Phi, psi and omega in degrees: 000149177279333176191174178292320186223143171251129175250120182263102180121122184257033174276195185296317179297319179295320179292321178297317179294314183297317181294322179289323177299317178297318178301328181270009172093012181263149169268146191224140167247121179259121184247133178210141181286343177266175182273178182299333181294344180260014179304130183104344174056217183299327185302328180300325184274356189280168176284347177081023181283135180230136178277114176232151185238128179056049181274163174302324179297318177296313183297322178294334179269007178080021182265126177260110182234164180202162175302318183296318180292321179295320180291322175301316179294320183295309183291327176293333180273316186293319180063037180308125183210014182241151176304323181285001178277004181301308180288318175305320180293320177297321177295320179299316178299316181295323182289320178295323173301315181297313183292332179261002181240253191277353189305308184294316181296321179298313180291321180298322178294336178273357178101004181282134178233163187234145171299136190291338181269119182277132181274157181243093179264158176045070186283350174083264180097009180254227178263174182299332181264005181266200184289147168116164176275124177291334182220163175296132179222003188272101183264118182274124179294133174291108189111358181049216184304311178302330180291328178276332178287321192307310184296328180281320176298318180299316181295320181289322178292325174296320178295327176297315180296333179273000178082012181266343180228141169233135177264137174237080178283158182058032173246110181264118179285129179247344184201145170270135180275127178247129176235111183053041177081004180248135177284119185238008179163192180222157172219160182176207189248132173275117184269152179298142177303144180211116184262024177302154181298157178309133176091336179288140180298135183252162181293151174249022177297130184266136176256339183170200181235164177214162173213138180227147181233154181195172176287331182207155177236131177247118180270117178226047193269002178086194187249216190239008190300335179271000183247091184299328179297316179291323177301312181291324180297323182264004184304128184289139178300328181295344179261009177084200182290137179303139182293145178277329184240126179226154165245157190251128176270002182222156178297164184296335183287354174277076195252354177073010185300319186291337177296314178293323179295317178293321179297320179296334179275356177117002180286150178266117179258118187237163175054037184291346178271002177262123183210163187233104178237148184265152182257358185245042181276140174235145180294132178287121180290344179230070192290152176253315180242170182300139178057033188297121177240155177239141177267133168283129172264094191271148163284180192270009190265336184298143175278125185255118182243149174281183186297340180259003177096003178276141182288139177293146184286157174292144001260041182275071179257163180302124177085013186256312186208095186300305185283332173298320177292318179300316180300317179295316181303320183288354175265352187275347184088001179224153189253011177224163179223184181226142160262136168244127186207182177245167175301324180298319177291317180304314184295324186267328194247343183272120168237154181245131179288143177123139181297322184287344180267001182226068186298334179290310180290319181294317181276001182053045185258098185294320180299316178292323180297321182298339179293344180295335180268358178270162177301147181103150179279156174305149183308312180298325178292316178297326179295320176293320178301323182278319189251341188293137181291345185261002186254134173237137181229133182204159179278333183233159181293317178302318179294321180296313181300320179298318179291324177296317176298327178293332179294317183271332185073009184259340178063032184281340183274122173263132184305317184296324179293315179293317180301316181299318181293318181292313183291325177295318177296317182296327180296337180281355184271356185283342182235161176283346176249158186195158172264353182279113185295332177291319178296318175301318182293317183289326174293321178295324180300327181286355171289338174272121189293337175295317177293317181296323184289310189225005191234331186235123181292153173302129182305133181203165176288139176296329182268012174289115183299336179291339182266353188283181008285172174281148182226135172243135181232120174285132182249126182254162176280126188242120179287148178211284193242150173260120182271336174269180179167199181290129182287128180227154170273183186289352173265003180083005179288131178286134182261153172271177180297335180276003178089355179268150179296143170274106190305134175089353185244131178230163178209153180206168179073206184298330179299335178254022184060031182065012176137120174081352186097019176139062185290346178276349187066230183274334188215160184248154172270001180070154186073006187254358182277308177298315178298323177295323176296315181295312184293313182290327176297317178294318179297316180297320178298316179293326176295317178298311183294329182284000000 
């Protein structure tokens, strides 16, 4: 054998699994089709948000949270309704236990720290038993994605120096090796060296073949977000016709190949029609990978219009229900929407997802971070406003609508339709009471001091010249996460279609639907993807060692 265990994929789940395997006395070979510069995978590019329950950060912000409330939110969001959801539901229960129990202390002991203001993602807007977070739970890692990757990468690299881990970069797995029905290794193609920067598409030129053997194989290869063909192939019927135009929130190497390879070896792949894509994507004016898109993390004040200028229905407000909004968009006959807002809203409410878009948090630069409370938008946001192909800026509404039509070249926006939506919304600002649920929501959000401090603008008329200029932003559909995956039990063992383990094969992270083949069900509470990689990677390692 080349080592006790082979881990396929050097992303966060793979690093979590490898570090735990070493701690438990196993030798590990980490195999990845990309180079060493891509260590950490997608997690490196992330905003670093983590779902925690009843944390010290929450309590300091006056947030009362509990395991019971978090579980109520999870099941109301997940909507488990399939026979194959048995293991995903068990994983969800275990994960909520983890998030409300040892998760924070475990990460804190590894050196992970958190930004003190807790974010409120996926606010829901339905009933108490429906979708969404009842309270803020989105904890931003100090250092964003690189900050959460670093302690696990460091531990695995230290183990490499001690001879307990070997990395096999530029090794693309093409097949799982089966011996008498047991997975005993991997084989594949040795790819040509490529020193392109992290995230940039690399060559697939082949230099030869390889084969590796071990007692067990752990698949942590990620999902399908960079493979538009697979996204469209698995697109759920409940979401309408697959979109023709997409932007990508992940590099091209997030291709889903290992899911098919594991399935060919006998693994059960479930819930492949469950996926998590964002509706607030903007084209990156300075792209790193093909079709590179960035997600706007919006506060609740922007007016959200469809491609023809009609306002989206309640409660489809910015930051409330990602997939509910996606489902509605796919019924409109158009694949993009618009935010209409003011400079005042942009400065207070626009954040951009991604480590590279948040140099203050990523670089742990307190002086730069303090500028967020000063007048003016963060530098990366202003750069998109200036250079982004999806941004229109104007002093008056007629001029703005004309520029918005110029972005698409389709002329679908009629000024009178947009004017009516804007003026009707503005008329609701004259009183402290209103029938407009979005206005009620943004005023309510300011009852949380974290939102009032850095996240939600003071309510104002969009046509107030003091708040201008006016801004229109075209929002594209942005691919991101695979919610289904390889079905696993709580030890991370990959199951066959008959429900029995496929001997020798384990899975974790996005490849396993973050646990069980889809612990999120249909929808996510956010902050649960990185945490799902960590928890499932650790569980799979303990399953192998056990």
